[in-house]
């Protein structure tokens, strides 16, 4: 086909939450019954319209398919799964008369419904975004449901904007899916590719009919070596998929984007395929080199879309280097375009909204809107020559120089302390000796505990907002938090939990709370980024050397301990997670930064011990998330990440019981790293996957304490006592009871009190009943 011209500059996706979290507010109001469906539709349409207007204002083209339509009410993977009819059998009743699933059905899949747990949720590549895992089996009734895509395309066209619909590509959709419950042993979702392709072809035909000139298919699976399918099989699948889709009778031009890393030989496959544009992540991936003649010939007829503006962080970066990287590709393909390396969904909307950031720091930054403007600048430079954008390039370079020399970026005292570390600082005494030293904790068999947070009530959040706005003073805020801590402690005593927590009511977020108290970080006012569904976080900006000016959690933990005879577990966020969920400086290796955070936490642990806290949990839910997608990079990562955790905890006395907690990921591939953390007890998400991870841990020879989650806290569903007991019995079959803990999958901050109390009562009841049956055996 003769392709329409690809836009000179584009982005792979844009934040959809809204600059004031309009999407969050709309869907949560809908779920709470405060607005009806028509109002929900009205508000989401308004948000999309505002987004289009903004992107055009920032320099993207109105009528050249430069604007991606990357909207999703909950999740883009779920939207694509629904567009191809991949609805799990257990949710078949959600299909409407024409077989599609409407927005209510979509929310039911995402959030579960009575008696039916939701789709599993897990991390999207190495990001803090969570997608819903499609369930695919040989019987999955695929069918094209283009209505939503077409309606949104028409909505934009009605405003005179020619958008570029975005879908997750067929290879990635299947590579990220899990086998449906009823699939036979050994079935792999990618086996369903042949049946799925005609459905994608149908979607493309319908979009072409509606007038779409280009469609973007995201195939990040090609950039990952960490999926269940081998890179070779993924490439083979991509070759087949695009041979079929590329020769479909009626279709828009195809832009295959491959964000999150380099695709290596995947480029040969896409170059050979009958598609019109290929997007490369040139921030994480390499410039193509050593290409053979066939690949060169394939590229000659295509557009190469150079992803040189980093979609993953908020640094303004080296714009001149980005330009040169893109320009180096000139002549390699039929034409060249500029893009972001990934969707901008991982960064906040607009730096201009941040009035309280230090202006010097702000001059080093670029949020989504500034990155769109960077794309437009670079595209102009490619078209009109480098000299036409010389002043923008020079300004960005000057900001980089300013940043390198600014006070706080390199603090001698922090660097000297790091340089003086020795191996001994990274190790505690042997585990067996620690078990001995901890016997006087007097814990029962199968001790019960929670992961840290209790429900974050509206009252707490409002109080924090009032404190920030000056309507509530420090003393009033402290009194409220202490009142909440006391309530949570009493509740846990009544429920009969063995190891108590203070409930984390003082924390806006488990990373931001620490970032606000550590030197080297800045926080934003409006820098929200979608984490999953309607939930957002405000990643902090780690810009300088990190140190701890004062204790951060000791006051709250000591207060909670003073209220009870039981052990109170201190609660910290680990160095890897603090890095993973912040925007981290890019001017030194992550390992160096992680060790600085590790030292600050080490001091906090010493202060908690001095305050009489005997059990301390250091959460590392992001340990798996940061694992590099390329295997060659993984050993170095595992080395520094495990090292930073051990540095944080290595000073703890043998009698102090160190816990860690992991969630939101499949941990099979980092089992050795979990062992390497050498925590006395590891609590780990397990309920949704029915304890699979316990088997993995057993196989790996893991012989420390373990608390596989027996209550899935991601859904408002209250598990029955029998259900919890059954999960516990599975765990007891794999792990000696002497090492087993009983706890939920994760913290309870997103839950309401009613379901929390009921679920914890069942958890304690189930633990008691299993304890009794063990005693009888
Ligand atoms: C454990 N998880 C976390 C991840 N990343 C983090 N950085 N933090 C995490 O905890 N990644 C993996 C998972 C993802 N899970 C979640 C779970 C829950 C949320 C969540 O609930 N987010 C909240 C925002 C939390 C927050 O920062 N709250 C602040 C600000 C509160 C606020 O919005 N205030 C209002 C005013 C008050 C009012 O009237 O109610 C306002 O500003 O408008 C606080 O508590 O002070 C969310 O609402 O989405 C995220 C990730
Ligand atoms: N301590 C944290 C861990 C979440 S991953 C909490 O309970 O919310
Ligand atoms: Zn967790």
mmCIF file with all atom_site columns, C-alpha atoms in Angstrom, residues 529-710:
data_model
loop_
_atom_site.group_PDB
_atom_site.id
_atom_site.type_symbol
_atom_site.label_atom_id
_atom_site.label_alt_id
_atom_site.label_comp_id
_atom_site.label_asym_id
_atom_site.label_entity_id
_atom_site.label_seq_id
_atom_site.pdbx_PDB_ins_code
_atom_site.Cartn_x
_atom_site.Cartn_y
_atom_site.Cartn_z
_atom_site.occupancy
_atom_site.B_iso_or_equiv
_atom_site.pdbx_formal_charge
_atom_site.auth_seq_id
_atom_site.auth_comp_id
_atom_site.auth_asym_id
_atom_site.auth_atom_id
_atom_site.pdbx_PDB_model_num
ATOM 1   C CA . UNK A 1 529 ? 1.010  9.328   37.744 1.00 0.00 ? 529 UNK A CA 1
ATOM 2   C CA . UNK A 1 530 ? -1.444 6.475   37.263 1.00 0.00 ? 530 UNK A CA 1
ATOM 3   C CA . UNK A 1 531 ? -0.444 3.347   39.179 1.00 0.00 ? 531 UNK A CA 1
ATOM 4   C CA . UNK A 1 532 ? -3.495 1.236   38.313 1.00 0.00 ? 532 UNK A CA 1
ATOM 5   C CA . UNK A 1 533 ? -7.115 1.993   37.563 1.00 0.00 ? 533 UNK A CA 1
ATOM 6   C CA . UNK A 1 534 ? -8.027 5.122   39.467 1.00 0.00 ? 534 UNK A CA 1
ATOM 7   C CA . UNK A 1 535 ? -5.068 4.858   41.844 1.00 0.00 ? 535 UNK A CA 1
ATOM 8   C CA . UNK A 1 536 ? -2.214 7.290   41.453 1.00 0.00 ? 536 UNK A CA 1
ATOM 9   C CA . UNK A 1 537 ? 1.091  8.085   43.079 1.00 0.00 ? 537 UNK A CA 1
ATOM 10  C CA . UNK A 1 538 ? 3.192  11.205  43.102 1.00 0.00 ? 538 UNK A CA 1
ATOM 11  C CA . UNK A 1 539 ? 6.724  9.951   42.471 1.00 0.00 ? 539 UNK A CA 1
ATOM 12  C CA . UNK A 1 540 ? 9.303  12.028  44.286 1.00 0.00 ? 540 UNK A CA 1
ATOM 13  C CA . UNK A 1 541 ? 12.312 13.493  42.554 1.00 0.00 ? 541 UNK A CA 1
ATOM 14  C CA . UNK A 1 542 ? 15.617 12.107  43.795 1.00 0.00 ? 542 UNK A CA 1
ATOM 15  C CA . UNK A 1 543 ? 17.995 14.772  42.541 1.00 0.00 ? 543 UNK A CA 1
ATOM 16  C CA . UNK A 1 544 ? 20.914 14.883  44.991 1.00 0.00 ? 544 UNK A CA 1
ATOM 17  C CA . UNK A 1 545 ? 22.978 12.897  47.469 1.00 0.00 ? 545 UNK A CA 1
ATOM 18  C CA . UNK A 1 546 ? 20.669 11.298  50.034 1.00 0.00 ? 546 UNK A CA 1
ATOM 19  C CA . UNK A 1 547 ? 21.000 11.549  53.782 1.00 0.00 ? 547 UNK A CA 1
ATOM 20  C CA . UNK A 1 548 ? 18.717 11.504  56.814 1.00 0.00 ? 548 UNK A CA 1
ATOM 21  C CA . UNK A 1 549 ? 18.649 14.737  58.799 1.00 0.00 ? 549 UNK A CA 1
ATOM 22  C CA . UNK A 1 550 ? 16.497 13.223  61.585 1.00 0.00 ? 550 UNK A CA 1
ATOM 23  C CA . UNK A 1 551 ? 14.594 10.035  62.530 1.00 0.00 ? 551 UNK A CA 1
ATOM 24  C CA . UNK A 1 552 ? 11.595 9.488   60.288 1.00 0.00 ? 552 UNK A CA 1
ATOM 25  C CA . UNK A 1 553 ? 9.377  6.819   61.848 1.00 0.00 ? 553 UNK A CA 1
ATOM 26  C CA . UNK A 1 554 ? 10.671 6.341   65.372 1.00 0.00 ? 554 UNK A CA 1
ATOM 27  C CA . UNK A 1 555 ? 8.194  8.679   67.089 1.00 0.00 ? 555 UNK A CA 1
ATOM 28  C CA . UNK A 1 556 ? 5.126  6.974   65.593 1.00 0.00 ? 556 UNK A CA 1
ATOM 29  C CA . UNK A 1 557 ? 6.409  3.418   66.139 1.00 0.00 ? 557 UNK A CA 1
ATOM 30  C CA . UNK A 1 558 ? 7.529  4.124   69.702 1.00 0.00 ? 558 UNK A CA 1
ATOM 31  C CA . UNK A 1 559 ? 4.163  5.711   70.477 1.00 0.00 ? 559 UNK A CA 1
ATOM 32  C CA . UNK A 1 560 ? 2.351  2.646   69.129 1.00 0.00 ? 560 UNK A CA 1
ATOM 33  C CA . UNK A 1 561 ? 4.644  0.307   71.110 1.00 0.00 ? 561 UNK A CA 1
ATOM 34  C CA . UNK A 1 562 ? 3.923  2.286   74.268 1.00 0.00 ? 562 UNK A CA 1
ATOM 35  C CA . UNK A 1 563 ? 0.243  1.387   73.923 1.00 0.00 ? 563 UNK A CA 1
ATOM 36  C CA . UNK A 1 564 ? 0.616  -2.391  73.915 1.00 0.00 ? 564 UNK A CA 1
ATOM 37  C CA . UNK A 1 565 ? 2.371  -5.339  75.522 1.00 0.00 ? 565 UNK A CA 1
ATOM 38  C CA . UNK A 1 566 ? 2.553  -7.138  72.183 1.00 0.00 ? 566 UNK A CA 1
ATOM 39  C CA . UNK A 1 567 ? 5.384  -6.659  69.730 1.00 0.00 ? 567 UNK A CA 1
ATOM 40  C CA . UNK A 1 568 ? 4.995  -3.689  67.457 1.00 0.00 ? 568 UNK A CA 1
ATOM 41  C CA . UNK A 1 569 ? 6.596  -4.067  64.032 1.00 0.00 ? 569 UNK A CA 1
ATOM 42  C CA . UNK A 1 570 ? 8.497  -1.004  62.799 1.00 0.00 ? 570 UNK A CA 1
ATOM 43  C CA . UNK A 1 571 ? 7.840  -0.208  59.156 1.00 0.00 ? 571 UNK A CA 1
ATOM 44  C CA . UNK A 1 572 ? 10.246 1.140   56.538 1.00 0.00 ? 572 UNK A CA 1
ATOM 45  C CA . UNK A 1 573 ? 10.366 1.225   52.767 1.00 0.00 ? 573 UNK A CA 1
ATOM 46  C CA . UNK A 1 574 ? 13.500 -0.352  51.324 1.00 0.00 ? 574 UNK A CA 1
ATOM 47  C CA . UNK A 1 575 ? 16.105 1.326   49.107 1.00 0.00 ? 575 UNK A CA 1
ATOM 48  C CA . UNK A 1 576 ? 15.164 -0.442  45.872 1.00 0.00 ? 576 UNK A CA 1
ATOM 49  C CA . UNK A 1 577 ? 11.507 0.491   46.232 1.00 0.00 ? 577 UNK A CA 1
ATOM 50  C CA . UNK A 1 578 ? 12.327 4.075   47.144 1.00 0.00 ? 578 UNK A CA 1
ATOM 51  C CA . UNK A 1 579 ? 14.304 4.294   43.905 1.00 0.00 ? 579 UNK A CA 1
ATOM 52  C CA . UNK A 1 580 ? 11.788 2.404   41.792 1.00 0.00 ? 580 UNK A CA 1
ATOM 53  C CA . UNK A 1 581 ? 8.900  4.653   42.742 1.00 0.00 ? 581 UNK A CA 1
ATOM 54  C CA . UNK A 1 582 ? 10.757 7.939   42.464 1.00 0.00 ? 582 UNK A CA 1
ATOM 55  C CA . UNK A 1 583 ? 12.236 9.756   39.501 1.00 0.00 ? 583 UNK A CA 1
ATOM 56  C CA . UNK A 1 584 ? 15.880 9.064   40.129 1.00 0.00 ? 584 UNK A CA 1
ATOM 57  C CA . UNK A 1 585 ? 18.910 11.112  39.145 1.00 0.00 ? 585 UNK A CA 1
ATOM 58  C CA . UNK A 1 586 ? 20.441 9.762   35.953 1.00 0.00 ? 586 UNK A CA 1
ATOM 59  C CA . UNK A 1 587 ? 23.941 11.130  36.472 1.00 0.00 ? 587 UNK A CA 1
ATOM 60  C CA . UNK A 1 588 ? 25.347 8.205   38.446 1.00 0.00 ? 588 UNK A CA 1
ATOM 61  C CA . UNK A 1 589 ? 24.774 4.441   38.642 1.00 0.00 ? 589 UNK A CA 1
ATOM 62  C CA . UNK A 1 590 ? 21.540 3.448   40.415 1.00 0.00 ? 590 UNK A CA 1
ATOM 63  C CA . UNK A 1 591 ? 23.550 1.240   42.758 1.00 0.00 ? 591 UNK A CA 1
ATOM 64  C CA . UNK A 1 592 ? 25.425 4.262   44.168 1.00 0.00 ? 592 UNK A CA 1
ATOM 65  C CA . UNK A 1 593 ? 22.159 6.059   44.832 1.00 0.00 ? 593 UNK A CA 1
ATOM 66  C CA . UNK A 1 594 ? 20.599 2.929   46.357 1.00 0.00 ? 594 UNK A CA 1
ATOM 67  C CA . UNK A 1 595 ? 23.484 2.568   48.799 1.00 0.00 ? 595 UNK A CA 1
ATOM 68  C CA . UNK A 1 596 ? 23.017 6.169   49.939 1.00 0.00 ? 596 UNK A CA 1
ATOM 69  C CA . UNK A 1 597 ? 19.361 5.415   50.689 1.00 0.00 ? 597 UNK A CA 1
ATOM 70  C CA . UNK A 1 598 ? 20.443 2.158   52.343 1.00 0.00 ? 598 UNK A CA 1
ATOM 71  C CA . UNK A 1 599 ? 22.686 4.052   54.753 1.00 0.00 ? 599 UNK A CA 1
ATOM 72  C CA . UNK A 1 600 ? 19.901 6.458   55.699 1.00 0.00 ? 600 UNK A CA 1
ATOM 73  C CA . UNK A 1 601 ? 17.633 3.478   56.468 1.00 0.00 ? 601 UNK A CA 1
ATOM 74  C CA . UNK A 1 602 ? 20.399 1.793   58.427 1.00 0.00 ? 602 UNK A CA 1
ATOM 75  C CA . UNK A 1 603 ? 20.467 4.790   60.756 1.00 0.00 ? 603 UNK A CA 1
ATOM 76  C CA . UNK A 1 604 ? 16.681 4.634   61.093 1.00 0.00 ? 604 UNK A CA 1
ATOM 77  C CA . UNK A 1 605 ? 16.847 0.957   62.055 1.00 0.00 ? 605 UNK A CA 1
ATOM 78  C CA . UNK A 1 606 ? 19.439 1.726   64.720 1.00 0.00 ? 606 UNK A CA 1
ATOM 79  C CA . UNK A 1 607 ? 17.153 4.401   66.146 1.00 0.00 ? 607 UNK A CA 1
ATOM 80  C CA . UNK A 1 608 ? 14.130 2.070   66.096 1.00 0.00 ? 608 UNK A CA 1
ATOM 81  C CA . UNK A 1 609 ? 16.139 -0.551  67.984 1.00 0.00 ? 609 UNK A CA 1
ATOM 82  C CA . UNK A 1 610 ? 17.211 2.064   70.515 1.00 0.00 ? 610 UNK A CA 1
ATOM 83  C CA . UNK A 1 611 ? 13.531 2.932   70.998 1.00 0.00 ? 611 UNK A CA 1
ATOM 84  C CA . UNK A 1 612 ? 12.781 -0.706  71.917 1.00 0.00 ? 612 UNK A CA 1
ATOM 85  C CA . UNK A 1 613 ? 11.332 -1.950  68.618 1.00 0.00 ? 613 UNK A CA 1
ATOM 86  C CA . UNK A 1 614 ? 12.304 -5.633  68.216 1.00 0.00 ? 614 UNK A CA 1
ATOM 87  C CA . UNK A 1 615 ? 10.707 -6.409  64.838 1.00 0.00 ? 615 UNK A CA 1
ATOM 88  C CA . UNK A 1 616 ? 11.358 -4.203  61.808 1.00 0.00 ? 616 UNK A CA 1
ATOM 89  C CA . UNK A 1 617 ? 9.946  -4.688  58.320 1.00 0.00 ? 617 UNK A CA 1
ATOM 90  C CA . UNK A 1 618 ? 11.720 -3.217  55.315 1.00 0.00 ? 618 UNK A CA 1
ATOM 91  C CA . UNK A 1 619 ? 9.362  -3.392  52.351 1.00 0.00 ? 619 UNK A CA 1
ATOM 92  C CA . UNK A 1 620 ? 10.783 -4.187  48.920 1.00 0.00 ? 620 UNK A CA 1
ATOM 93  C CA . UNK A 1 621 ? 7.713  -4.684  46.714 1.00 0.00 ? 621 UNK A CA 1
ATOM 94  C CA . UNK A 1 622 ? 9.596  -3.245  43.745 1.00 0.00 ? 622 UNK A CA 1
ATOM 95  C CA . UNK A 1 623 ? 12.477 -5.718  43.822 1.00 0.00 ? 623 UNK A CA 1
ATOM 96  C CA . UNK A 1 624 ? 11.138 -7.539  40.770 1.00 0.00 ? 624 UNK A CA 1
ATOM 97  C CA . UNK A 1 625 ? 9.926  -4.412  39.010 1.00 0.00 ? 625 UNK A CA 1
ATOM 98  C CA . UNK A 1 626 ? 13.375 -2.941  38.488 1.00 0.00 ? 626 UNK A CA 1
ATOM 99  C CA . UNK A 1 627 ? 14.817 -6.199  37.140 1.00 0.00 ? 627 UNK A CA 1
ATOM 100 C CA . UNK A 1 628 ? 16.242 -5.223  33.742 1.00 0.00 ? 628 UNK A CA 1
ATOM 101 C CA . UNK A 1 629 ? 14.366 -6.635  30.765 1.00 0.00 ? 629 UNK A CA 1
ATOM 102 C CA . UNK A 1 630 ? 17.634 -7.774  29.158 1.00 0.00 ? 630 UNK A CA 1
ATOM 103 C CA . UNK A 1 631 ? 19.194 -10.829 30.779 1.00 0.00 ? 631 UNK A CA 1
ATOM 104 C CA . UNK A 1 632 ? 22.742 -9.528  30.398 1.00 0.00 ? 632 UNK A CA 1
ATOM 105 C CA . UNK A 1 633 ? 21.903 -6.602  32.670 1.00 0.00 ? 633 UNK A CA 1
ATOM 106 C CA . UNK A 1 634 ? 20.249 -8.663  35.392 1.00 0.00 ? 634 UNK A CA 1
ATOM 107 C CA . UNK A 1 635 ? 23.197 -9.959  37.464 1.00 0.00 ? 635 UNK A CA 1
ATOM 108 C CA . UNK A 1 636 ? 24.546 -6.439  38.056 1.00 0.00 ? 636 UNK A CA 1
ATOM 109 C CA . UNK A 1 637 ? 21.085 -5.258  39.106 1.00 0.00 ? 637 UNK A CA 1
ATOM 110 C CA . UNK A 1 638 ? 20.582 -8.145  41.509 1.00 0.00 ? 638 UNK A CA 1
ATOM 111 C CA . UNK A 1 639 ? 23.969 -7.439  42.992 1.00 0.00 ? 639 UNK A CA 1
ATOM 112 C CA . UNK A 1 640 ? 23.349 -3.778  43.794 1.00 0.00 ? 640 UNK A CA 1
ATOM 113 C CA . UNK A 1 641 ? 19.698 -4.163  44.792 1.00 0.00 ? 641 UNK A CA 1
ATOM 114 C CA . UNK A 1 642 ? 20.352 -6.994  47.221 1.00 0.00 ? 642 UNK A CA 1
ATOM 115 C CA . UNK A 1 643 ? 23.448 -5.151  48.433 1.00 0.00 ? 643 UNK A CA 1
ATOM 116 C CA . UNK A 1 644 ? 21.512 -1.959  49.197 1.00 0.00 ? 644 UNK A CA 1
ATOM 117 C CA . UNK A 1 645 ? 18.927 -3.907  51.221 1.00 0.00 ? 645 UNK A CA 1
ATOM 118 C CA . UNK A 1 646 ? 21.660 -5.705  53.126 1.00 0.00 ? 646 UNK A CA 1
ATOM 119 C CA . UNK A 1 647 ? 23.396 -2.423  53.811 1.00 0.00 ? 647 UNK A CA 1
ATOM 120 C CA . UNK A 1 648 ? 20.148 -1.031  55.219 1.00 0.00 ? 648 UNK A CA 1
ATOM 121 C CA . UNK A 1 649 ? 19.530 -4.049  57.457 1.00 0.00 ? 649 UNK A CA 1
ATOM 122 C CA . UNK A 1 650 ? 23.090 -5.262  58.065 1.00 0.00 ? 650 UNK A CA 1
ATOM 123 C CA . UNK A 1 651 ? 23.529 -3.221  61.253 1.00 0.00 ? 651 UNK A CA 1
ATOM 124 C CA . UNK A 1 652 ? 20.488 -4.754  62.983 1.00 0.00 ? 652 UNK A CA 1
ATOM 125 C CA . UNK A 1 653 ? 21.295 -6.718  66.131 1.00 0.00 ? 653 UNK A CA 1
ATOM 126 C CA . UNK A 1 654 ? 20.859 -10.517 65.921 1.00 0.00 ? 654 UNK A CA 1
ATOM 127 C CA . UNK A 1 655 ? 17.942 -10.243 68.359 1.00 0.00 ? 655 UNK A CA 1
ATOM 128 C CA . UNK A 1 656 ? 16.113 -7.819  66.058 1.00 0.00 ? 656 UNK A CA 1
ATOM 129 C CA . UNK A 1 657 ? 13.829 -9.682  63.706 1.00 0.00 ? 657 UNK A CA 1
ATOM 130 C CA . UNK A 1 658 ? 14.065 -8.182  60.208 1.00 0.00 ? 658 UNK A CA 1
ATOM 131 C CA . UNK A 1 659 ? 11.098 -8.735  57.927 1.00 0.00 ? 659 UNK A CA 1
ATOM 132 C CA . UNK A 1 660 ? 10.694 -7.857  54.297 1.00 0.00 ? 660 UNK A CA 1
ATOM 133 C CA . UNK A 1 661 ? 7.583  -7.744  52.117 1.00 0.00 ? 661 UNK A CA 1
ATOM 134 C CA . UNK A 1 662 ? 7.139  -8.292  48.378 1.00 0.00 ? 662 UNK A CA 1
ATOM 135 C CA . UNK A 1 663 ? 4.017  -7.839  46.293 1.00 0.00 ? 663 UNK A CA 1
ATOM 136 C CA . UNK A 1 664 ? 2.590  -6.693  42.927 1.00 0.00 ? 664 UNK A CA 1
ATOM 137 C CA . UNK A 1 665 ? 4.794  -8.974  40.821 1.00 0.00 ? 665 UNK A CA 1
ATOM 138 C CA . UNK A 1 666 ? 5.558  -12.547 39.903 1.00 0.00 ? 666 UNK A CA 1
ATOM 139 C CA . UNK A 1 667 ? 8.631  -13.275 41.964 1.00 0.00 ? 667 UNK A CA 1
ATOM 140 C CA . UNK A 1 668 ? 9.699  -16.612 40.452 1.00 0.00 ? 668 UNK A CA 1
ATOM 141 C CA . UNK A 1 669 ? 12.597 -15.083 38.523 1.00 0.00 ? 669 UNK A CA 1
ATOM 142 C CA . UNK A 1 670 ? 14.087 -13.284 41.520 1.00 0.00 ? 670 UNK A CA 1
ATOM 143 C CA . UNK A 1 671 ? 13.858 -16.101 44.051 1.00 0.00 ? 671 UNK A CA 1
ATOM 144 C CA . UNK A 1 672 ? 17.634 -16.173 44.476 1.00 0.00 ? 672 UNK A CA 1
ATOM 145 C CA . UNK A 1 673 ? 17.636 -12.457 45.159 1.00 0.00 ? 673 UNK A CA 1
ATOM 146 C CA . UNK A 1 674 ? 14.924 -12.921 47.797 1.00 0.00 ? 674 UNK A CA 1
ATOM 147 C CA . UNK A 1 675 ? 17.166 -15.460 49.472 1.00 0.00 ? 675 UNK A CA 1
ATOM 148 C CA . UNK A 1 676 ? 20.035 -13.026 49.146 1.00 0.00 ? 676 UNK A CA 1
ATOM 149 C CA . UNK A 1 677 ? 18.149 -10.349 51.108 1.00 0.00 ? 677 UNK A CA 1
ATOM 150 C CA . UNK A 1 678 ? 18.647 -12.621 54.136 1.00 0.00 ? 678 UNK A CA 1
ATOM 151 C CA . UNK A 1 679 ? 15.598 -11.229 55.940 1.00 0.00 ? 679 UNK A CA 1
ATOM 152 C CA . UNK A 1 680 ? 14.458 -13.295 58.903 1.00 0.00 ? 680 UNK A CA 1
ATOM 153 C CA . UNK A 1 681 ? 10.889 -13.294 57.576 1.00 0.00 ? 681 UNK A CA 1
ATOM 154 C CA . UNK A 1 682 ? 9.593  -12.576 54.062 1.00 0.00 ? 682 UNK A CA 1
ATOM 155 C CA . UNK A 1 683 ? 5.912  -11.867 53.535 1.00 0.00 ? 683 UNK A CA 1
ATOM 156 C CA . UNK A 1 684 ? 4.943  -12.259 49.930 1.00 0.00 ? 684 UNK A CA 1
ATOM 157 C CA . UNK A 1 685 ? 1.843  -11.850 47.784 1.00 0.00 ? 685 UNK A CA 1
ATOM 158 C CA . UNK A 1 686 ? 0.390  -15.291 47.096 1.00 0.00 ? 686 UNK A CA 1
ATOM 159 C CA . UNK A 1 687 ? -3.400 -15.371 47.485 1.00 0.00 ? 687 UNK A CA 1
ATOM 160 C CA . UNK A 1 688 ? -4.389 -14.624 43.877 1.00 0.00 ? 688 UNK A CA 1
ATOM 161 C CA . UNK A 1 689 ? -1.922 -17.146 42.510 1.00 0.00 ? 689 UNK A CA 1
ATOM 162 C CA . UNK A 1 690 ? -3.049 -19.734 45.071 1.00 0.00 ? 690 UNK A CA 1
ATOM 163 C CA . UNK A 1 691 ? 0.326  -20.040 46.804 1.00 0.00 ? 691 UNK A CA 1
ATOM 164 C CA . UNK A 1 692 ? 2.375  -20.798 43.663 1.00 0.00 ? 692 UNK A CA 1
ATOM 165 C CA . UNK A 1 693 ? 5.250  -18.745 45.017 1.00 0.00 ? 693 UNK A CA 1
ATOM 166 C CA . UNK A 1 694 ? 5.545  -20.946 48.094 1.00 0.00 ? 694 UNK A CA 1
ATOM 167 C CA . UNK A 1 695 ? 6.421  -23.891 45.884 1.00 0.00 ? 695 UNK A CA 1
ATOM 168 C CA . UNK A 1 696 ? 8.986  -21.761 44.055 1.00 0.00 ? 696 UNK A CA 1
ATOM 169 C CA . UNK A 1 697 ? 10.523 -20.723 47.368 1.00 0.00 ? 697 UNK A CA 1
ATOM 170 C CA . UNK A 1 698 ? 10.591 -24.327 48.586 1.00 0.00 ? 698 UNK A CA 1
ATOM 171 C CA . UNK A 1 699 ? 12.303 -25.496 45.392 1.00 0.00 ? 699 UNK A CA 1
ATOM 172 C CA . UNK A 1 700 ? 14.933 -22.781 45.713 1.00 0.00 ? 700 UNK A CA 1
ATOM 173 C CA . UNK A 1 701 ? 15.971 -24.031 49.140 1.00 0.00 ? 701 UNK A CA 1
ATOM 174 C CA . UNK A 1 702 ? 14.670 -20.922 50.908 1.00 0.00 ? 702 UNK A CA 1
ATOM 175 C CA . UNK A 1 703 ? 14.865 -21.768 54.606 1.00 0.00 ? 703 UNK A CA 1
ATOM 176 C CA . UNK A 1 704 ? 14.000 -18.561 56.457 1.00 0.00 ? 704 UNK A CA 1
ATOM 177 C CA . UNK A 1 705 ? 10.616 -17.440 57.770 1.00 0.00 ? 705 UNK A CA 1
ATOM 178 C CA . UNK A 1 706 ? 7.921  -16.875 55.157 1.00 0.00 ? 706 UNK A CA 1
ATOM 179 C CA . UNK A 1 707 ? 4.439  -15.349 55.220 1.00 0.00 ? 707 UNK A CA 1
ATOM 180 C CA . UNK A 1 708 ? 2.611  -16.117 51.977 1.00 0.00 ? 708 UNK A CA 1
ATOM 181 C CA . UNK A 1 709 ? -0.395 -13.794 51.709 1.00 0.00 ? 709 UNK A CA 1
ATOM 182 C CA . UNK A 1 710 ? -3.648 -15.581 52.526 1.00 0.00 ? 710 UNK A CA 1
#
